[in-house]
Amino acid sequence: MQTGLTGAIVRICDWIARLAFLNILWIAFTLVGFVFLGFFPATIAMFSVCRRWVMGEQDVPVYKTFFQSYRTEFRKGNLIGICLMAIVYILWVDYRILQTSASSNLQSLAYVFFLLFVFYGIFLLFLFPMYVHYELKGRQLIKNTLLLAIASPLTAIVMVTGVLLVYYLSLSISGVVFFFSGSILALFIMWFSYRVFQKHKGIELTHEKDVSI
């Protein structure tokens, strides 16, 4: 194993290649599912790979891990995705209705829905890491994700800041979206979420998922 500056450069290049490959897989398998049916299974698969990296398995077979997760979670991932998008749609429509209402009281209520929308976004940041890390049924998944989101405000702020930064870089630097945007975000979110999981093991969590492939 190389050490010093040369070793550091090799490791950096290796991680750049891994993240680029994972991001390409995420985009490709999203398109395989005609975007609507591919996005959520591909995102779950991407987080599954990042989870194993975060847990110290740097030599995990990326394609094999990604494909197995994509295939296994295709149906369930889409069911979850449909529910998540339905909630986004309802919150957004209610917010717009209240915002454009002629009543000042209803317009004030729009701020409440905006805050709900923001919290829902934070909830989603914890949801995918929770889903790939633990064996949880639907109600448990929602309950424990809510508990961790509420119990980890500082982590949530850091995660939201990271998301906004990657979004800004994606708009500013050509090629970031295609090669790195999804995989960097997934690794960033999974890294922080995993540390929250370790810190809050007392919260009603069941068995961690098996990491073997």
JSON list of C-alpha atoms in Angstrom, two decimals:
[
{"chain": "A", "resi": 1, "resn": "MET", "atom": "CA", "xyz": [0.00, 0.00, 0.00]},
{"chain": "A", "resi": 2, "resn": "GLN", "atom": "CA", "xyz": [1.42, 3.39, -1.00]},
{"chain": "A", "resi": 3, "resn": "THR", "atom": "CA", "xyz": [1.94, 6.02, 1.69]},
{"chain": "A", "resi": 4, "resn": "GLY", "atom": "CA", "xyz": [2.69, 9.72, 1.82]},
{"chain": "A", "resi": 5, "resn": "LEU", "atom": "CA", "xyz": [1.63, 12.17, -0.87]},
{"chain": "A", "resi": 6, "resn": "THR", "atom": "CA", "xyz": [1.56, 9.53, -3.62]},
{"chain": "A", "resi": 7, "resn": "GLY", "atom": "CA", "xyz": [-0.68, 7.29, -1.54]},
{"chain": "A", "resi": 8, "resn": "ALA", "atom": "CA", "xyz": [-3.03, 10.17, -0.76]},
{"chain": "A", "resi": 9, "resn": "ILE", "atom": "CA", "xyz": [-3.31, 11.09, -4.45]},
{"chain": "A", "resi": 10, "resn": "VAL", "atom": "CA", "xyz": [-4.01, 7.45, -5.37]},
{"chain": "A", "resi": 11, "resn": "ARG", "atom": "CA", "xyz": [-6.73, 7.21, -2.71]},
{"chain": "A", "resi": 12, "resn": "ILE", "atom": "CA", "xyz": [-8.33, 10.47, -3.85]},
{"chain": "A", "resi": 13, "resn": "CYS", "atom": "CA", "xyz": [-8.36, 9.34, -7.48]},
{"chain": "A", "resi": 14, "resn": "ASP", "atom": "CA", "xyz": [-9.79, 6.00, -6.42]},
{"chain": "A", "resi": 15, "resn": "TRP", "atom": "CA", "xyz": [-12.66, 7.67, -4.57]},
{"chain": "A", "resi": 16, "resn": "ILE", "atom": "CA", "xyz": [-13.32, 10.01, -7.48]},
{"chain": "A", "resi": 17, "resn": "ALA", "atom": "CA", "xyz": [-13.60, 7.00, -9.79]},
{"chain": "A", "resi": 18, "resn": "ARG", "atom": "CA", "xyz": [-15.89, 5.15, -7.35]},
{"chain": "A", "resi": 19, "resn": "LEU", "atom": "CA", "xyz": [-18.22, 8.10, -6.90]},
{"chain": "A", "resi": 20, "resn": "ALA", "atom": "CA", "xyz": [-18.36, 8.76, -10.65]},
{"chain": "A", "resi": 21, "resn": "PHE", "atom": "CA", "xyz": [-19.13, 5.08, -11.38]},
{"chain": "A", "resi": 22, "resn": "LEU", "atom": "CA", "xyz": [-21.85, 4.98, -8.71]},
{"chain": "A", "resi": 23, "resn": "ASN", "atom": "CA", "xyz": [-23.41, 8.18, -10.02]},
{"chain": "A", "resi": 24, "resn": "ILE", "atom": "CA", "xyz": [-23.46, 6.82, -13.57]},
{"chain": "A", "resi": 25, "resn": "LEU", "atom": "CA", "xyz": [-25.14, 3.64, -12.31]},
{"chain": "A", "resi": 26, "resn": "TRP", "atom": "CA", "xyz": [-27.73, 5.75, -10.48]},
{"chain": "A", "resi": 27, "resn": "ILE", "atom": "CA", "xyz": [-28.56, 7.75, -13.61]},
{"chain": "A", "resi": 28, "resn": "ALA", "atom": "CA", "xyz": [-28.50, 4.71, -15.92]},
{"chain": "A", "resi": 29, "resn": "PHE", "atom": "CA", "xyz": [-30.81, 2.59, -13.76]},
{"chain": "A", "resi": 30, "resn": "THR", "atom": "CA", "xyz": [-33.12, 5.54, -13.21]},
{"chain": "A", "resi": 31, "resn": "LEU", "atom": "CA", "xyz": [-33.46, 5.71, -17.00]},
{"chain": "A", "resi": 32, "resn": "VAL", "atom": "CA", "xyz": [-33.88, 1.92, -17.20]},
{"chain": "A", "resi": 33, "resn": "GLY", "atom": "CA", "xyz": [-37.01, 2.39, -15.10]},
{"chain": "A", "resi": 34, "resn": "PHE", "atom": "CA", "xyz": [-38.18, 5.21, -17.40]},
{"chain": "A", "resi": 35, "resn": "VAL", "atom": "CA", "xyz": [-37.26, 7.72, -14.66]},
{"chain": "A", "resi": 36, "resn": "PHE", "atom": "CA", "xyz": [-40.56, 7.49, -12.75]},
{"chain": "A", "resi": 37, "resn": "LEU", "atom": "CA", "xyz": [-40.21, 3.77, -11.98]},
{"chain": "A", "resi": 38, "resn": "GLY", "atom": "CA", "xyz": [-36.42, 3.82, -11.76]},
{"chain": "A", "resi": 39, "resn": "PHE", "atom": "CA", "xyz": [-35.58, 6.79, -9.57]},
{"chain": "A", "resi": 40, "resn": "PHE", "atom": "CA", "xyz": [-36.50, 5.42, -6.15]},
{"chain": "A", "resi": 41, "resn": "PRO", "atom": "CA", "xyz": [-35.08, 1.88, -6.58]},
{"chain": "A", "resi": 42, "resn": "ALA", "atom": "CA", "xyz": [-31.89, 3.40, -8.04]},
{"chain": "A", "resi": 43, "resn": "THR", "atom": "CA", "xyz": [-31.63, 5.86, -5.14]},
{"chain": "A", "resi": 44, "resn": "ILE", "atom": "CA", "xyz": [-32.10, 3.06, -2.61]},
{"chain": "A", "resi": 45, "resn": "ALA", "atom": "CA", "xyz": [-29.42, 1.03, -4.40]},
{"chain": "A", "resi": 46, "resn": "MET", "atom": "CA", "xyz": [-27.04, 4.00, -4.34]},
{"chain": "A", "resi": 47, "resn": "PHE", "atom": "CA", "xyz": [-27.54, 4.46, -0.60]},
{"chain": "A", "resi": 48, "resn": "SER", "atom": "CA", "xyz": [-26.98, 0.72, -0.12]},
{"chain": "A", "resi": 49, "resn": "VAL", "atom": "CA", "xyz": [-23.53, 1.02, -1.67]},
{"chain": "A", "resi": 50, "resn": "CYS", "atom": "CA", "xyz": [-22.72, 4.16, 0.33]},
{"chain": "A", "resi": 51, "resn": "ARG", "atom": "CA", "xyz": [-23.84, 2.47, 3.52]},
{"chain": "A", "resi": 52, "resn": "ARG", "atom": "CA", "xyz": [-21.27, -0.26, 3.09]},
{"chain": "A", "resi": 53, "resn": "TRP", "atom": "CA", "xyz": [-18.54, 2.29, 2.32]},
{"chain": "A", "resi": 54, "resn": "VAL", "atom": "CA", "xyz": [-19.44, 4.20, 5.48]},
{"chain": "A", "resi": 55, "resn": "MET", "atom": "CA", "xyz": [-19.30, 0.97, 7.49]},
{"chain": "A", "resi": 56, "resn": "GLY", "atom": "CA", "xyz": [-15.72, 0.44, 6.34]},
{"chain": "A", "resi": 57, "resn": "GLU", "atom": "CA", "xyz": [-16.17, -1.91, 3.37]},
{"chain": "A", "resi": 58, "resn": "GLN", "atom": "CA", "xyz": [-14.13, 0.09, 0.89]},
{"chain": "A", "resi": 59, "resn": "ASP", "atom": "CA", "xyz": [-13.68, -2.88, -1.46]},
{"chain": "A", "resi": 60, "resn": "VAL", "atom": "CA", "xyz": [-17.40, -3.59, -1.80]},
{"chain": "A", "resi": 61, "resn": "PRO", "atom": "CA", "xyz": [-18.34, -4.75, -5.34]},
{"chain": "A", "resi": 62, "resn": "VAL", "atom": "CA", "xyz": [-20.16, -1.61, -6.47]},
{"chain": "A", "resi": 63, "resn": "TYR", "atom": "CA", "xyz": [-22.09, -2.92, -9.48]},
{"chain": "A", "resi": 64, "resn": "LYS", "atom": "CA", "xyz": [-23.08, -6.20, -7.82]},
{"chain": "A", "resi": 65, "resn": "THR", "atom": "CA", "xyz": [-24.24, -4.47, -4.65]},
{"chain": "A", "resi": 66, "resn": "PHE", "atom": "CA", "xyz": [-26.11, -1.80, -6.61]},
{"chain": "A", "resi": 67, "resn": "PHE", "atom": "CA", "xyz": [-27.82, -4.21, -9.00]},
{"chain": "A", "resi": 68, "resn": "GLN", "atom": "CA", "xyz": [-28.89, -6.63, -6.27]},
{"chain": "A", "resi": 69, "resn": "SER", "atom": "CA", "xyz": [-30.40, -3.83, -4.22]},
{"chain": "A", "resi": 70, "resn": "TYR", "atom": "CA", "xyz": [-32.10, -2.32, -7.28]},
{"chain": "A", "resi": 71, "resn": "ARG", "atom": "CA", "xyz": [-33.65, -5.64, -8.25]},
{"chain": "A", "resi": 72, "resn": "THR", "atom": "CA", "xyz": [-34.69, -6.57, -4.69]},
{"chain": "A", "resi": 73, "resn": "GLU", "atom": "CA", "xyz": [-36.14, -3.18, -3.81]},
{"chain": "A", "resi": 74, "resn": "PHE", "atom": "CA", "xyz": [-37.73, -2.34, -7.17]},
{"chain": "A", "resi": 75, "resn": "ARG", "atom": "CA", "xyz": [-41.33, -3.02, -6.19]},
{"chain": "A", "resi": 76, "resn": "LYS", "atom": "CA", "xyz": [-41.15, -1.82, -2.58]},
{"chain": "A", "resi": 77, "resn": "GLY", "atom": "CA", "xyz": [-39.04, 1.19, -3.55]},
{"chain": "A", "resi": 78, "resn": "ASN", "atom": "CA", "xyz": [-41.64, 2.34, -6.05]},
{"chain": "A", "resi": 79, "resn": "LEU", "atom": "CA", "xyz": [-44.49, 1.86, -3.58]},
{"chain": "A", "resi": 80, "resn": "ILE", "atom": "CA", "xyz": [-42.62, 4.03, -1.08]},
{"chain": "A", "resi": 81, "resn": "GLY", "atom": "CA", "xyz": [-41.79, 6.53, -3.81]},
{"chain": "A", "resi": 82, "resn": "ILE", "atom": "CA", "xyz": [-45.42, 6.90, -4.86]},
{"chain": "A", "resi": 83, "resn": "CYS", "atom": "CA", "xyz": [-46.44, 7.57, -1.25]},
{"chain": "A", "resi": 84, "resn": "LEU", "atom": "CA", "xyz": [-43.64, 10.10, -0.77]},
{"chain": "A", "resi": 85, "resn": "MET", "atom": "CA", "xyz": [-44.48, 11.97, -3.97]},
{"chain": "A", "resi": 86, "resn": "ALA", "atom": "CA", "xyz": [-48.19, 12.00, -3.09]},
{"chain": "A", "resi": 87, "resn": "ILE", "atom": "CA", "xyz": [-47.37, 13.69, 0.22]},
{"chain": "A", "resi": 88, "resn": "VAL", "atom": "CA", "xyz": [-45.14, 16.24, -1.56]},
{"chain": "A", "resi": 89, "resn": "TYR", "atom": "CA", "xyz": [-47.94, 16.99, -4.00]},
{"chain": "A", "resi": 90, "resn": "ILE", "atom": "CA", "xyz": [-50.55, 17.43, -1.25]},
{"chain": "A", "resi": 91, "resn": "LEU", "atom": "CA", "xyz": [-48.32, 19.71, 0.84]},
{"chain": "A", "resi": 92, "resn": "TRP", "atom": "CA", "xyz": [-47.37, 21.83, -2.17]},
{"chain": "A", "resi": 93, "resn": "VAL", "atom": "CA", "xyz": [-50.93, 22.19, -3.47]},
{"chain": "A", "resi": 94, "resn": "ASP", "atom": "CA", "xyz": [-52.22, 23.14, 0.00]},
{"chain": "A", "resi": 95, "resn": "TYR", "atom": "CA", "xyz": [-49.39, 25.64, 0.40]},
{"chain": "A", "resi": 96, "resn": "ARG", "atom": "CA", "xyz": [-50.11, 27.29, -2.96]},
{"chain": "A", "resi": 97, "resn": "ILE", "atom": "CA", "xyz": [-53.86, 27.44, -2.28]},
{"chain": "A", "resi": 98, "resn": "LEU", "atom": "CA", "xyz": [-53.29, 29.09, 1.09]},
{"chain": "A", "resi": 99, "resn": "GLN", "atom": "CA", "xyz": [-50.62, 31.43, -0.28]},
{"chain": "A", "resi": 100, "resn": "THR", "atom": "CA", "xyz": [-52.88, 32.76, -3.02]},
{"chain": "A", "resi": 101, "resn": "SER", "atom": "CA", "xyz": [-55.98, 32.95, -0.83]},
{"chain": "A", "resi": 102, "resn": "ALA", "atom": "CA", "xyz": [-57.77, 36.28, -0.44]},
{"chain": "A", "resi": 103, "resn": "SER", "atom": "CA", "xyz": [-57.98, 35.72, 3.33]},
{"chain": "A", "resi": 104, "resn": "SER", "atom": "CA", "xyz": [-55.05, 37.06, 5.36]},
{"chain": "A", "resi": 105, "resn": "ASN", "atom": "CA", "xyz": [-55.63, 34.35, 7.98]},
{"chain": "A", "resi": 106, "resn": "LEU", "atom": "CA", "xyz": [-55.27, 31.62, 5.36]},
{"chain": "A", "resi": 107, "resn": "GLN", "atom": "CA", "xyz": [-52.18, 33.32, 3.95]},
{"chain": "A", "resi": 108, "resn": "SER", "atom": "CA", "xyz": [-50.65, 33.22, 7.43]},
{"chain": "A", "resi": 109, "resn": "LEU", "atom": "CA", "xyz": [-51.46, 29.52, 7.62]},
{"chain": "A", "resi": 110, "resn": "ALA", "atom": "CA", "xyz": [-49.41, 29.05, 4.43]},
{"chain": "A", "resi": 111, "resn": "TYR", "atom": "CA", "xyz": [-46.26, 29.64, 6.48]},
{"chain": "A", "resi": 112, "resn": "VAL", "atom": "CA", "xyz": [-47.18, 26.65, 8.62]},
{"chain": "A", "resi": 113, "resn": "PHE", "atom": "CA", "xyz": [-47.42, 24.48, 5.52]},
{"chain": "A", "resi": 114, "resn": "PHE", "atom": "CA", "xyz": [-44.11, 25.87, 4.28]},
{"chain": "A", "resi": 115, "resn": "LEU", "atom": "CA", "xyz": [-42.46, 24.80, 7.55]},
{"chain": "A", "resi": 116, "resn": "LEU", "atom": "CA", "xyz": [-44.10, 21.39, 7.20]},
{"chain": "A", "resi": 117, "resn": "PHE", "atom": "CA", "xyz": [-42.66, 21.19, 3.70]},
{"chain": "A", "resi": 118, "resn": "VAL", "atom": "CA", "xyz": [-39.16, 22.01, 5.02]},
{"chain": "A", "resi": 119, "resn": "PHE", "atom": "CA", "xyz": [-39.44, 19.43, 7.82]},
{"chain": "A", "resi": 120, "resn": "TYR", "atom": "CA", "xyz": [-40.65, 16.86, 5.33]},
{"chain": "A", "resi": 121, "resn": "GLY", "atom": "CA", "xyz": [-37.51, 17.49, 3.30]},
{"chain": "A", "resi": 122, "resn": "ILE", "atom": "CA", "xyz": [-35.39, 16.85, 6.41]},
{"chain": "A", "resi": 123, "resn": "PHE", "atom": "CA", "xyz": [-37.42, 13.71, 7.07]},
{"chain": "A", "resi": 124, "resn": "LEU", "atom": "CA", "xyz": [-36.56, 12.46, 3.57]},
{"chain": "A", "resi": 125, "resn": "LEU", "atom": "CA", "xyz": [-32.84, 13.03, 4.20]},
{"chain": "A", "resi": 126, "resn": "PHE", "atom": "CA", "xyz": [-32.98, 10.54, 7.07]},
{"chain": "A", "resi": 127, "resn": "LEU", "atom": "CA", "xyz": [-35.47, 8.19, 5.43]},
{"chain": "A", "resi": 128, "resn": "PHE", "atom": "CA", "xyz": [-33.26, 6.57, 2.79]},
{"chain": "A", "resi": 129, "resn": "PRO", "atom": "CA", "xyz": [-30.33, 5.90, 5.16]},
{"chain": "A", "resi": 130, "resn": "MET", "atom": "CA", "xyz": [-32.79, 4.47, 7.70]},
{"chain": "A", "resi": 131, "resn": "TYR", "atom": "CA", "xyz": [-34.39, 2.29, 5.05]},
{"chain": "A", "resi": 132, "resn": "VAL", "atom": "CA", "xyz": [-31.14, 0.74, 3.81]},
{"chain": "A", "resi": 133, "resn": "HIS", "atom": "CA", "xyz": [-29.62, 0.31, 7.27]},
{"chain": "A", "resi": 134, "resn": "TYR", "atom": "CA", "xyz": [-32.42, -1.28, 9.29]},
{"chain": "A", "resi": 135, "resn": "GLU", "atom": "CA", "xyz": [-35.03, -4.00, 8.86]},
{"chain": "A", "resi": 136, "resn": "LEU", "atom": "CA", "xyz": [-38.14, -1.94, 9.56]},
{"chain": "A", "resi": 137, "resn": "LYS", "atom": "CA", "xyz": [-41.77, -2.24, 8.58]},
{"chain": "A", "resi": 138, "resn": "GLY", "atom": "CA", "xyz": [-43.59, 0.78, 7.18]},
{"chain": "A", "resi": 139, "resn": "ARG", "atom": "CA", "xyz": [-44.92, 2.20, 10.45]},
{"chain": "A", "resi": 140, "resn": "GLN", "atom": "CA", "xyz": [-41.62, 1.60, 12.25]},
{"chain": "A", "resi": 141, "resn": "LEU", "atom": "CA", "xyz": [-39.70, 3.23, 9.41]},
{"chain": "A", "resi": 142, "resn": "ILE", "atom": "CA", "xyz": [-41.79, 6.40, 9.56]},
{"chain": "A", "resi": 143, "resn": "LYS", "atom": "CA", "xyz": [-41.81, 6.55, 13.36]},
{"chain": "A", "resi": 144, "resn": "ASN", "atom": "CA", "xyz": [-38.08, 6.07, 13.83]},
{"chain": "A", "resi": 145, "resn": "THR", "atom": "CA", "xyz": [-37.17, 8.41, 10.99]},
{"chain": "A", "resi": 146, "resn": "LEU", "atom": "CA", "xyz": [-39.33, 11.13, 12.58]},
{"chain": "A", "resi": 147, "resn": "LEU", "atom": "CA", "xyz": [-37.74, 10.52, 15.99]},
{"chain": "A", "resi": 148, "resn": "LEU", "atom": "CA", "xyz": [-34.21, 10.79, 14.60]},
{"chain": "A", "resi": 149, "resn": "ALA", "atom": "CA", "xyz": [-35.02, 13.88, 12.52]},
{"chain": "A", "resi": 150, "resn": "ILE", "atom": "CA", "xyz": [-36.42, 15.62, 15.61]},
{"chain": "A", "resi": 151, "resn": "ALA", "atom": "CA", "xyz": [-33.57, 14.44, 17.87]},
{"chain": "A", "resi": 152, "resn": "SER", "atom": "CA", "xyz": [-30.80, 15.56, 15.47]},
{"chain": "A", "resi": 153, "resn": "PRO", "atom": "CA", "xyz": [-31.40, 19.22, 14.52]},
{"chain": "A", "resi": 154, "resn": "LEU", "atom": "CA", "xyz": [-27.71, 20.12, 14.13]},
{"chain": "A", "resi": 155, "resn": "THR", "atom": "CA", "xyz": [-27.06, 17.12, 11.89]},
{"chain": "A", "resi": 156, "resn": "ALA", "atom": "CA", "xyz": [-30.14, 18.05, 9.87]},
{"chain": "A", "resi": 157, "resn": "ILE", "atom": "CA", "xyz": [-28.82, 21.60, 9.37]},
{"chain": "A", "resi": 158, "resn": "VAL", "atom": "CA", "xyz": [-25.44, 20.28, 8.21]},
{"chain": "A", "resi": 159, "resn": "MET", "atom": "CA", "xyz": [-27.13, 17.85, 5.80]},
{"chain": "A", "resi": 160, "resn": "VAL", "atom": "CA", "xyz": [-29.40, 20.54, 4.34]},
{"chain": "A", "resi": 161, "resn": "THR", "atom": "CA", "xyz": [-26.38, 22.84, 3.91]},
{"chain": "A", "resi": 162, "resn": "GLY", "atom": "CA", "xyz": [-24.54, 20.06, 2.08]},
{"chain": "A", "resi": 163, "resn": "VAL", "atom": "CA", "xyz": [-27.50, 19.47, -0.22]},
{"chain": "A", "resi": 164, "resn": "LEU", "atom": "CA", "xyz": [-27.71, 23.18, -1.07]},
{"chain": "A", "resi": 165, "resn": "LEU", "atom": "CA", "xyz": [-23.96, 23.35, -1.68]},
{"chain": "A", "resi": 166, "resn": "VAL", "atom": "CA", "xyz": [-23.99, 20.38, -4.06]},
{"chain": "A", "resi": 167, "resn": "TYR", "atom": "CA", "xyz": [-27.02, 21.88, -5.82]},
{"chain": "A", "resi": 168, "resn": "TYR", "atom": "CA", "xyz": [-25.14, 25.17, -6.26]},
{"chain": "A", "resi": 169, "resn": "LEU", "atom": "CA", "xyz": [-22.03, 23.40, -7.58]},
{"chain": "A", "resi": 170, "resn": "SER", "atom": "CA", "xyz": [-24.18, 21.36, -9.95]},
{"chain": "A", "resi": 171, "resn": "LEU", "atom": "CA", "xyz": [-25.50, 24.56, -11.47]},
{"chain": "A", "resi": 172, "resn": "SER", "atom": "CA", "xyz": [-22.08, 26.24, -11.55]},
{"chain": "A", "resi": 173, "resn": "ILE", "atom": "CA", "xyz": [-19.72, 23.49, -12.71]},
{"chain": "A", "resi": 174, "resn": "SER", "atom": "CA", "xyz": [-20.36, 21.56, -15.91]},
{"chain": "A", "resi": 175, "resn": "GLY", "atom": "CA", "xyz": [-20.31, 17.78, -15.46]},
{"chain": "A", "resi": 176, "resn": "VAL", "atom": "CA", "xyz": [-20.96, 17.67, -11.71]},
{"chain": "A", "resi": 177, "resn": "VAL", "atom": "CA", "xyz": [-24.55, 16.51, -12.19]},
{"chain": "A", "resi": 178, "resn": "PHE", "atom": "CA", "xyz": [-23.65, 13.61, -14.45]},
{"chain": "A", "resi": 179, "resn": "PHE", "atom": "CA", "xyz": [-20.59, 12.36, -12.59]},
{"chain": "A", "resi": 180, "resn": "PHE", "atom": "CA", "xyz": [-20.96, 13.25, -8.94]},
{"chain": "A", "resi": 181, "resn": "SER", "atom": "CA", "xyz": [-24.12, 15.01, -7.72]},
{"chain": "A", "resi": 182, "resn": "GLY", "atom": "CA", "xyz": [-26.13, 11.98, -6.59]},
{"chain": "A", "resi": 183, "resn": "SER", "atom": "CA", "xyz": [-23.30, 9.82, -5.27]},
{"chain": "A", "resi": 184, "resn": "ILE", "atom": "CA", "xyz": [-21.61, 12.63, -3.31]},
{"chain": "A", "resi": 185, "resn": "LEU", "atom": "CA", "xyz": [-24.91, 13.59, -1.71]},
{"chain": "A", "resi": 186, "resn": "ALA", "atom": "CA", "xyz": [-25.75, 9.97, -0.86]},
{"chain": "A", "resi": 187, "resn": "LEU", "atom": "CA", "xyz": [-22.33, 9.38, 0.72]},
{"chain": "A", "resi": 188, "resn": "PHE", "atom": "CA", "xyz": [-22.52, 12.68, 2.61]},
{"chain": "A", "resi": 189, "resn": "ILE", "atom": "CA", "xyz": [-26.02, 11.99, 3.94]},
{"chain": "A", "resi": 190, "resn": "MET", "atom": "CA", "xyz": [-25.26, 8.35, 4.75]},
{"chain": "A", "resi": 191, "resn": "TRP", "atom": "CA", "xyz": [-22.08, 9.31, 6.63]},
{"chain": "A", "resi": 192, "resn": "PHE", "atom": "CA", "xyz": [-23.89, 11.72, 8.93]},
{"chain": "A", "resi": 193, "resn": "SER", "atom": "CA", "xyz": [-26.94, 9.48, 9.30]},
{"chain": "A", "resi": 194, "resn": "TYR", "atom": "CA", "xyz": [-24.80, 6.51, 10.31]},
{"chain": "A", "resi": 195, "resn": "ARG", "atom": "CA", "xyz": [-23.26, 8.53, 13.11]},
{"chain": "A", "resi": 196, "resn": "VAL", "atom": "CA", "xyz": [-26.73, 9.53, 14.26]},
{"chain": "A", "resi": 197, "resn": "PHE", "atom": "CA", "xyz": [-27.73, 5.85, 14.24]},
{"chain": "A", "resi": 198, "resn": "GLN", "atom": "CA", "xyz": [-24.73, 5.00, 16.41]},
{"chain": "A", "resi": 199, "resn": "LYS", "atom": "CA", "xyz": [-25.55, 7.82, 18.81]},
{"chain": "A", "resi": 200, "resn": "HIS", "atom": "CA", "xyz": [-29.25, 7.00, 19.18]},
{"chain": "A", "resi": 201, "resn": "LYS", "atom": "CA", "xyz": [-29.17, 3.21, 19.40]},
{"chain": "A", "resi": 202, "resn": "GLY", "atom": "CA", "xyz": [-31.62, 3.42, 22.29]},
{"chain": "A", "resi": 203, "resn": "ILE", "atom": "CA", "xyz": [-34.40, 4.54, 19.96]},
{"chain": "A", "resi": 204, "resn": "GLU", "atom": "CA", "xyz": [-36.70, 1.69, 18.97]},
{"chain": "A", "resi": 205, "resn": "LEU", "atom": "CA", "xyz": [-34.57, 0.23, 16.17]},
{"chain": "A", "resi": 206, "resn": "THR", "atom": "CA", "xyz": [-34.56, -3.38, 15.09]},
{"chain": "A", "resi": 207, "resn": "HIS", "atom": "CA", "xyz": [-31.84, -5.45, 13.44]},
{"chain": "A", "resi": 208, "resn": "GLU", "atom": "CA", "xyz": [-29.42, -3.87, 11.04]},
{"chain": "A", "resi": 209, "resn": "LYS", "atom": "CA", "xyz": [-29.58, -5.29, 7.55]},
{"chain": "A", "resi": 210, "resn": "ASP", "atom": "CA", "xyz": [-27.11, -7.95, 6.54]},
{"chain": "A", "resi": 211, "resn": "VAL", "atom": "CA", "xyz": [-24.17, -6.48, 4.61]},
{"chain": "A", "resi": 212, "resn": "SER", "atom": "CA", "xyz": [-23.18, -9.70, 2.88]},
{"chain": "A", "resi": 213, "resn": "ILE", "atom": "CA", "xyz": [-23.61, -10.04, -0.88]}
]
